[in-house]
PDB file of C-alpha atoms in Angstrom:
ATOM      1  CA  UNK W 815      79.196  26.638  32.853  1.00  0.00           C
ATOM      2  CA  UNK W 816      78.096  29.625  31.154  1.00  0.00           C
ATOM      3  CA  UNK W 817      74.934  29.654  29.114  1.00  0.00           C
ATOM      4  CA  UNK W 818      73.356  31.961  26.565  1.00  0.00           C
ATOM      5  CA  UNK W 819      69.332  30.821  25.971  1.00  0.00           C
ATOM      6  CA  UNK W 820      68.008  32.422  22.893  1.00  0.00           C
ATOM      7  CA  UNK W 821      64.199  32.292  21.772  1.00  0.00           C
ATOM      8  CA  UNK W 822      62.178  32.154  19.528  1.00  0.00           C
ATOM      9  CA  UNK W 823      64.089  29.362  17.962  1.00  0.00           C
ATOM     10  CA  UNK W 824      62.232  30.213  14.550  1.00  0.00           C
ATOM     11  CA  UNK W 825      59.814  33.273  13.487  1.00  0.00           C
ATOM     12  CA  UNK W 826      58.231  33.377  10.423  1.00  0.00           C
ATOM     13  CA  UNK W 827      56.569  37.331   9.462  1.00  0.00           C
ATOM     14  CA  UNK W 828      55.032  39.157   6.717  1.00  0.00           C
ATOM     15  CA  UNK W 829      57.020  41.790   5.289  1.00  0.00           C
ATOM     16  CA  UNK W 830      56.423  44.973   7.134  1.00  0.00           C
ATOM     17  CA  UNK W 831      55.799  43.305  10.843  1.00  0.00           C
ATOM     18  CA  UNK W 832      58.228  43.723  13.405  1.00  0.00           C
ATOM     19  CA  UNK W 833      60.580  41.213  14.569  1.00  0.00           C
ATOM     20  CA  UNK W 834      62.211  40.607  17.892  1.00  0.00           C
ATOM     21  CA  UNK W 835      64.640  38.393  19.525  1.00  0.00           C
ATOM     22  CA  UNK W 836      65.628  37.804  22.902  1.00  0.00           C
ATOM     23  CA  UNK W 837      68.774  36.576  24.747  1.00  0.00           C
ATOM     24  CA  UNK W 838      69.314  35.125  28.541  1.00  0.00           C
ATOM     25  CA  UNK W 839      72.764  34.664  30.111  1.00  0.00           C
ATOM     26  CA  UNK W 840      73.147  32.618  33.426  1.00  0.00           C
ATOM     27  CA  UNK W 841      76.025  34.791  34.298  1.00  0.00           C
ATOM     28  CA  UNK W 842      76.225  38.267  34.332  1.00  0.00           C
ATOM     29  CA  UNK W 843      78.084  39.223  31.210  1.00  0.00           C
ATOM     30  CA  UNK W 844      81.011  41.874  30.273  1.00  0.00           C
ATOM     31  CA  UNK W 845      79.286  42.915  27.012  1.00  0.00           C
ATOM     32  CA  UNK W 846      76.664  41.316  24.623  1.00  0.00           C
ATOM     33  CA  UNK W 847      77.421  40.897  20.516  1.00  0.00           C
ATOM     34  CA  UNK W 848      75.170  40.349  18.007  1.00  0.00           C
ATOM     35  CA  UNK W 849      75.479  38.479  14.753  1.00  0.00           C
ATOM     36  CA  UNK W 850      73.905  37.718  11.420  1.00  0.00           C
ATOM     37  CA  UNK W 851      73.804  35.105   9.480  1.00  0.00           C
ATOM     38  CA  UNK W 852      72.290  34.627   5.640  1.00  0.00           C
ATOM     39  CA  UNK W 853      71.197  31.785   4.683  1.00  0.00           C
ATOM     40  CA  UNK W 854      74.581  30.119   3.048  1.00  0.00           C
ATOM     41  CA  UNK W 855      76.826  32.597   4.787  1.00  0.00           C
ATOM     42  CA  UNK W 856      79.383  32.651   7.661  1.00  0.00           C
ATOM     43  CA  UNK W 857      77.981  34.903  10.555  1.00  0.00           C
ATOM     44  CA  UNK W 858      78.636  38.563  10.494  1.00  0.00           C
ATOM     45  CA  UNK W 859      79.200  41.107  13.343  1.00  0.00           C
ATOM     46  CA  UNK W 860      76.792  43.744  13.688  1.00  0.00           C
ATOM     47  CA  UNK W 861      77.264  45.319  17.381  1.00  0.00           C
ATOM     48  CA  UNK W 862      78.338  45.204  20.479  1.00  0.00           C
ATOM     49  CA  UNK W 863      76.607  46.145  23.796  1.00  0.00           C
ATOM     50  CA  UNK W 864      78.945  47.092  27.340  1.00  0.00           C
ATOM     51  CA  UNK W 865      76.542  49.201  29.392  1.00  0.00           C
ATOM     52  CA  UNK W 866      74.056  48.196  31.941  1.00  0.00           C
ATOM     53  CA  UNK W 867      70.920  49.249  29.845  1.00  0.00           C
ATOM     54  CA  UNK W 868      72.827  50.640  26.754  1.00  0.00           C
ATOM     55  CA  UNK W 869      70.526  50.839  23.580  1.00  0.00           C
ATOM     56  CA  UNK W 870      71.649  50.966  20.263  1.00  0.00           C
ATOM     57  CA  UNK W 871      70.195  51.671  16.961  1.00  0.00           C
ATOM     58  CA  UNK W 872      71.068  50.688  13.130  1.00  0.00           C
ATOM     59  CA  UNK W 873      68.355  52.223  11.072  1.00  0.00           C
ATOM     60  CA  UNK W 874      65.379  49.380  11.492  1.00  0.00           C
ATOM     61  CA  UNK W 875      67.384  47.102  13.933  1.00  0.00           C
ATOM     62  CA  UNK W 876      67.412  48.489  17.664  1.00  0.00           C
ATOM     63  CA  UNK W 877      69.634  46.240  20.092  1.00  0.00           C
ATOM     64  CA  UNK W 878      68.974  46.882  24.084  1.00  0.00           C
ATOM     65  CA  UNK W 879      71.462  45.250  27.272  1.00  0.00           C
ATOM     66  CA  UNK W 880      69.562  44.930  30.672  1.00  0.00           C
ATOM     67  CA  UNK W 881      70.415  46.507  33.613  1.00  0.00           C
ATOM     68  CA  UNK W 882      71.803  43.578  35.104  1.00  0.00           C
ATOM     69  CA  UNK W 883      73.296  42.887  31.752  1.00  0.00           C
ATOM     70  CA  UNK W 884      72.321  39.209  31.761  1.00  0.00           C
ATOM     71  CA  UNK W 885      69.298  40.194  28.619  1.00  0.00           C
ATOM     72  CA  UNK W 886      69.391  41.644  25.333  1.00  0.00           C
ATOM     73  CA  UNK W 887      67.189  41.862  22.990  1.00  0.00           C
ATOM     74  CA  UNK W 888      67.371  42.554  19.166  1.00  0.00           C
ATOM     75  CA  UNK W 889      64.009  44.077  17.778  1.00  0.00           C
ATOM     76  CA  UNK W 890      63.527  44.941  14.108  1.00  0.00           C
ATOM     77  CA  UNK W 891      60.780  47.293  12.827  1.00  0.00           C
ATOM     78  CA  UNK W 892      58.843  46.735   9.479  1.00  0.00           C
ATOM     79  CA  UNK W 893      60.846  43.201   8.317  1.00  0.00           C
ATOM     80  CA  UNK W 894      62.393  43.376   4.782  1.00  0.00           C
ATOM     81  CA  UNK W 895      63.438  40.308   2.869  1.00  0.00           C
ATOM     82  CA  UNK W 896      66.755  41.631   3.045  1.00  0.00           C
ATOM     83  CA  UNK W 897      66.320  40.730   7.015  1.00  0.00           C
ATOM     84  CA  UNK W 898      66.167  36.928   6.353  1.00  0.00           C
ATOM     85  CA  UNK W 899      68.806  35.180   8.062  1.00  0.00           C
ATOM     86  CA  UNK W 900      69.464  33.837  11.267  1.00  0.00           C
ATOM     87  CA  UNK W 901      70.493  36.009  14.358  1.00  0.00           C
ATOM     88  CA  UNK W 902      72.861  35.314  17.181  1.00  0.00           C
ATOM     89  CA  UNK W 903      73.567  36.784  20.041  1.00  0.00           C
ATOM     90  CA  UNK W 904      77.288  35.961  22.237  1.00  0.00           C
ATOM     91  CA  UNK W 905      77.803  36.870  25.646  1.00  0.00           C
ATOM     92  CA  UNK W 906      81.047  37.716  26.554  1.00  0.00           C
ATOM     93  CA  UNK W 907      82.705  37.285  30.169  1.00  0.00           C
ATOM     94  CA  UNK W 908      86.138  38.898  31.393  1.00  0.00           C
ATOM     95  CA  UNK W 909      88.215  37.320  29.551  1.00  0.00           C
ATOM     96  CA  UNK W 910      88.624  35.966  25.733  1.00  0.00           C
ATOM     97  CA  UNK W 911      85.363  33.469  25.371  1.00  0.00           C
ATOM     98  CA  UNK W 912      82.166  34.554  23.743  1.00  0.00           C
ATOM     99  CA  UNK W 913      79.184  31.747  24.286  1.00  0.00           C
ATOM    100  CA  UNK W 914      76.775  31.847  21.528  1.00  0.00           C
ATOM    101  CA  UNK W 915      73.475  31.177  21.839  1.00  0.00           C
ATOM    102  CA  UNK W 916      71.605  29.053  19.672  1.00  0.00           C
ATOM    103  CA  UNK W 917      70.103  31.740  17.603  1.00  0.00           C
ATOM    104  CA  UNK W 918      66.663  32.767  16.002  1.00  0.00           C
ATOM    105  CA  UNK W 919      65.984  31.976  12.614  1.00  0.00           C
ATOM    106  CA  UNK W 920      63.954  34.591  11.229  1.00  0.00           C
ATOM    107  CA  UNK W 921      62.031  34.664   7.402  1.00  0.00           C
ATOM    108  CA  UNK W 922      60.147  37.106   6.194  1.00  0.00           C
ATOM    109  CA  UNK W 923      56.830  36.563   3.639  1.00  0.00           C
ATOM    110  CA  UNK W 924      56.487  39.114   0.691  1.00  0.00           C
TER     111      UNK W 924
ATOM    112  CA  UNK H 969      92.943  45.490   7.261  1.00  0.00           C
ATOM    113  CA  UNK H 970      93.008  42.194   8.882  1.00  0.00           C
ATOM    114  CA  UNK H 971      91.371  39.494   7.112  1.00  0.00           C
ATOM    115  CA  UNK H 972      90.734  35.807   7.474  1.00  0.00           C
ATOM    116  CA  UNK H 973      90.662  32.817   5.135  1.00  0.00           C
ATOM    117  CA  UNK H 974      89.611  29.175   5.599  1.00  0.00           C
ATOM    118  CA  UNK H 975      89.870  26.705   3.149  1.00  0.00           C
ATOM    119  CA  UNK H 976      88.740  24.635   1.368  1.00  0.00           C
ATOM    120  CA  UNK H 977      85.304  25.912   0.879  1.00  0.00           C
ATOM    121  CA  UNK H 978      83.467  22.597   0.575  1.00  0.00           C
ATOM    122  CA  UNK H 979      84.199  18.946   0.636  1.00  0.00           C
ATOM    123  CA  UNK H 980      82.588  15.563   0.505  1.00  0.00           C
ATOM    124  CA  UNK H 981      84.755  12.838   2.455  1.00  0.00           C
ATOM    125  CA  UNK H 982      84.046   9.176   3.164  1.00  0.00           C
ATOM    126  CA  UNK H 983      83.932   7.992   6.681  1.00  0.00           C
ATOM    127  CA  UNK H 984      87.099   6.668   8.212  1.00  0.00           C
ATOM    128  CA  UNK H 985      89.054   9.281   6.174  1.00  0.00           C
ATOM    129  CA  UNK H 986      91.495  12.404   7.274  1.00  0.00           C
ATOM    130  CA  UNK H 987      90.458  15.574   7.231  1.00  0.00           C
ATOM    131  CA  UNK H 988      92.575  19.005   7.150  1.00  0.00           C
ATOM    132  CA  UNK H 989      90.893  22.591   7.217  1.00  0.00           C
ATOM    133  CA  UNK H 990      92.959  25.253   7.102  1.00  0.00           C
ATOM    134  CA  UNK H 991      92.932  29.114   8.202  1.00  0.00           C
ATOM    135  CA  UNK H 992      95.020  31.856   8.149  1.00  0.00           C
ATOM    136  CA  UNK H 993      95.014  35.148   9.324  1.00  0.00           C
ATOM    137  CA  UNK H 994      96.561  38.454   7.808  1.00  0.00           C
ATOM    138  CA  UNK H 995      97.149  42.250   9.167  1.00  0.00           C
ATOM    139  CA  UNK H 996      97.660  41.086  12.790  1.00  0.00           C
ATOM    140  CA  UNK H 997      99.549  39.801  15.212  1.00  0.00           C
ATOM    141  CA  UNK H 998      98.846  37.353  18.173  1.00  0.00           C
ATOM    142  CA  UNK H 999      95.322  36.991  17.285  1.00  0.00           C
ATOM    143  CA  UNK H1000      92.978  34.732  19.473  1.00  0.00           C
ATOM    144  CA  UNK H1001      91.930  31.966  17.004  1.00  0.00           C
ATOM    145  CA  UNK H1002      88.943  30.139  17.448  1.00  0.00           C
ATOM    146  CA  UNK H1003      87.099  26.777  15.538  1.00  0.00           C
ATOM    147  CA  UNK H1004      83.314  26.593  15.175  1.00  0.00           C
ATOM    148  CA  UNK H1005      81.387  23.914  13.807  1.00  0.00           C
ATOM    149  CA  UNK H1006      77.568  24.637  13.223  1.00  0.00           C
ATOM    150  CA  UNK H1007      75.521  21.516  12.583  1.00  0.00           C
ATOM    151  CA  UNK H1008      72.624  22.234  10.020  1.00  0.00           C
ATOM    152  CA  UNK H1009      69.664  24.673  10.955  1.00  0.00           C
ATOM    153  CA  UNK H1010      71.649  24.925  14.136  1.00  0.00           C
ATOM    154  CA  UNK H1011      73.340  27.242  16.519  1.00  0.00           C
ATOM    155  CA  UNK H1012      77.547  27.370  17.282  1.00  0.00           C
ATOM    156  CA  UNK H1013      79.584  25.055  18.953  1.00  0.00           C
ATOM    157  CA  UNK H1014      82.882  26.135  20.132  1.00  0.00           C
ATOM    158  CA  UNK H1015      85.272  23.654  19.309  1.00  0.00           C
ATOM    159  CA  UNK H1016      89.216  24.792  19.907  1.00  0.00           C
ATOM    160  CA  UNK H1017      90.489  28.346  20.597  1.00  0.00           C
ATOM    161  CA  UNK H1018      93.984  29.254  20.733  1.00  0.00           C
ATOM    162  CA  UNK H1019      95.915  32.341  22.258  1.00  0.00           C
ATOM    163  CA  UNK H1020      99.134  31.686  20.907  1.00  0.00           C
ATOM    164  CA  UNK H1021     101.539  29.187  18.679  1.00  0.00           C
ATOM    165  CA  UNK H1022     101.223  25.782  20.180  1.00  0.00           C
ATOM    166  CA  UNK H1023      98.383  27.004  22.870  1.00  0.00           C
ATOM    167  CA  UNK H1024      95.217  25.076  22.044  1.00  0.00           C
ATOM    168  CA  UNK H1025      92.213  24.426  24.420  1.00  0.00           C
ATOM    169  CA  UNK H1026      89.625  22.003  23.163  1.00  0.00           C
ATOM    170  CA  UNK H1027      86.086  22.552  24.372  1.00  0.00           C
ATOM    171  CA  UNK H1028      84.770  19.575  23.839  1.00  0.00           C
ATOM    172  CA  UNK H1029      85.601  15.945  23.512  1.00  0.00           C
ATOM    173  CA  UNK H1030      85.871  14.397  20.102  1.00  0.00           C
ATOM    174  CA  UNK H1031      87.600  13.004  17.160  1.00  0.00           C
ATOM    175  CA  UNK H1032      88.843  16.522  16.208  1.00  0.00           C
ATOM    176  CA  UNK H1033      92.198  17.888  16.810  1.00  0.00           C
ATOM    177  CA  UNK H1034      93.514  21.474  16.094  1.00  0.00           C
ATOM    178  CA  UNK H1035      97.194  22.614  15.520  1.00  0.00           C
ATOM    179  CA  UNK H1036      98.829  26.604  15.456  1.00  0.00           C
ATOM    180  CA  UNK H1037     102.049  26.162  13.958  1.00  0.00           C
ATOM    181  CA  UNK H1038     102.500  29.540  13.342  1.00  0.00           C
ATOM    182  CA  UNK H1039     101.041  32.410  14.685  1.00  0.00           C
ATOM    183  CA  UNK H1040      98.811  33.399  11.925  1.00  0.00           C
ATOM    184  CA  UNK H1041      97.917  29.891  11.082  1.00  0.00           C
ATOM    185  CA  UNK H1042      94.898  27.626  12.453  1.00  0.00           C
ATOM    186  CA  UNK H1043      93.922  24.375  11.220  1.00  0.00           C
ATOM    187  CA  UNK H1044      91.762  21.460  12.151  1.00  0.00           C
ATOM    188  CA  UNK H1045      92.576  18.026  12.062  1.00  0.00           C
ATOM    189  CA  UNK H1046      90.797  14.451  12.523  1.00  0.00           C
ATOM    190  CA  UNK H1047      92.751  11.396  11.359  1.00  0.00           C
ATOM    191  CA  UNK H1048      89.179   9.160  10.732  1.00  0.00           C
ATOM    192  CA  UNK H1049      86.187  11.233  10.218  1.00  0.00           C
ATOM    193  CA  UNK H1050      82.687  10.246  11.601  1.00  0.00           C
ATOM    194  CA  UNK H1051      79.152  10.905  10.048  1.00  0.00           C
ATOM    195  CA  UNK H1052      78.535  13.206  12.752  1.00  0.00           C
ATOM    196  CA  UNK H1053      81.427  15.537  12.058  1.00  0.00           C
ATOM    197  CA  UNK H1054      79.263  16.345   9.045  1.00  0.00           C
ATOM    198  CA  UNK H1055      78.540  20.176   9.018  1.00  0.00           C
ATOM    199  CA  UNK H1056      79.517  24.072   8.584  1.00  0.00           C
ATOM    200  CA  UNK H1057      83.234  24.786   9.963  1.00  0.00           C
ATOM    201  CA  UNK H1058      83.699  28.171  10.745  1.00  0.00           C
ATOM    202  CA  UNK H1059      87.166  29.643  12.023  1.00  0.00           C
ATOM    203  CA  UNK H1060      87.131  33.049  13.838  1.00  0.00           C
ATOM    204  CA  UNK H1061      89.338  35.424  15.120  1.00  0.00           C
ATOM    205  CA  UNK H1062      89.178  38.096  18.086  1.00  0.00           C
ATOM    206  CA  UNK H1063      90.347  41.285  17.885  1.00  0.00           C
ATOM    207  CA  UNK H1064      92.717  43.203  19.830  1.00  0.00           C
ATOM    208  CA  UNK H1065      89.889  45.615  21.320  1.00  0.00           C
ATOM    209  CA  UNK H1066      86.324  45.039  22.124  1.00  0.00           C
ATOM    210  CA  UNK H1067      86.546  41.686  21.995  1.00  0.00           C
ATOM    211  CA  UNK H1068      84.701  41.020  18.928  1.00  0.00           C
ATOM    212  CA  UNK H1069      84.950  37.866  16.529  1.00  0.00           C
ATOM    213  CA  UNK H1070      85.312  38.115  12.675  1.00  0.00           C
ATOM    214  CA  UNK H1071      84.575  34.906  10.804  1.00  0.00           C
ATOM    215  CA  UNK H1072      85.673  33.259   8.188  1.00  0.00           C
ATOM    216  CA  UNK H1073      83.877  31.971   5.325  1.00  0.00           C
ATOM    217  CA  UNK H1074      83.109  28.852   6.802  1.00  0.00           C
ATOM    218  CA  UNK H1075      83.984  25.351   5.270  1.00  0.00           C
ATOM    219  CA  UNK H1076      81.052  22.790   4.516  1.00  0.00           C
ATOM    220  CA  UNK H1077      81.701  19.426   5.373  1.00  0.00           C
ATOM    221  CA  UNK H1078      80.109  16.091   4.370  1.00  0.00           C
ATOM    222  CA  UNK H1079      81.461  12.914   5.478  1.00  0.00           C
ATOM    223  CA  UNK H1080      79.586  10.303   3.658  1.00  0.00           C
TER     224      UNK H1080
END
């Protein structure tokens, strides 16, 4: 079936160093989601990617799709501790199924 | 605005016993419902999703069952828990458009 491989399973920065996390699909995917999860918290949406090679940005956080749209990435510049929290991305095929992948837990130092 | 609620929050139950979360969903219609269960430190396990009343499809084998006796309603069921069903619950729902998931709060479980 359908799998999503996420790395790094765990980062650790210092505050101010740039983060980034990156996301595989088996299958060519429909679109690509990303989520957020604080520590304690349920996971939250934050965007959603449909182009071949579409690049998004929310302030710090910059989310890119591949061209074959089986990649993503989510890259954040100078880490807060606001960032803490673990990120996931979901691939999505034609139809109603996202597959999550395992995620990246990131923390940040102050 | 549509909004989701799962409940309850947390709970501590002793192995062998029942278990019952609950969801429900308000300011839509027909949604795509979906259980997650998220072991600790880990990543999300698709459990049950359902299109419609009475229209469940279980991902994966287990001790869990899942119900949708109404259309806005979700819940999740085992009639003897395990140590292993120990962990973070999570229902969803997909919107109409864009095919995004909302969570809910999520329901921590301990079976003990």
């Amino acid at each position: 079936g359908q799998q999503v491989m996420q790395i790094p399973q765990y980062q650790h920065v210092q505050e101010g160093e740039d983060f980034t996390t990156y996301c595989n699909s088996s299958t060519t995917l429909s679109n690509i989601q990303w989520y957020k999860q604080r520590p304690g918290g349920h996971p939250v949406f934050l965007i959603q990617l449909v182009k071949s090679g579409e690049v998004k940005k929310q302030k710090r956080l910059t989310f890119q799709f591949g061209e074959a749209k089986k990649n993503s990435s989510l890259h954040i510049t100078a880490t807060q501790t606001t960032d803490v929290g673990t990120y996931f991305c979901a691939g999505g095929r034609y139809g109603n199924k996202l597959v999550f992948g395992a995620g990246t837990i990131l923390r940040v130092k102050s | 605005s549509q909004t989701i609620h799962q409940w309850p929050a947390t709970l501590v139950q002793p192995v062998g016993s029942p278990l019952s979360l609950e969801c429900t969903v308000e300011g839509t219609s027909n949604p795509n419902l979906y259980w997650y269960r998220q072991a600790a430190g880990r990543g999300l396990q698709l459990l049950f999703y359902s299109i419609g009343i009475d229209q469940i499809s279980s991902e994966v084998p287990q001790n869990l069952s899942a119900s949708r006796p109404q259309d806005r309603q979700f819940i999740l069921s085992s009639k003897k828990l395990l140590l292993s069903d120990s962990g973070f619950y999570l229902c969803a729902w997909l919107t109409g458009s864009g095919n995004t998931i909302y969570f809910g709060e999520g329901s921590w479980l301990t079976v003990v």
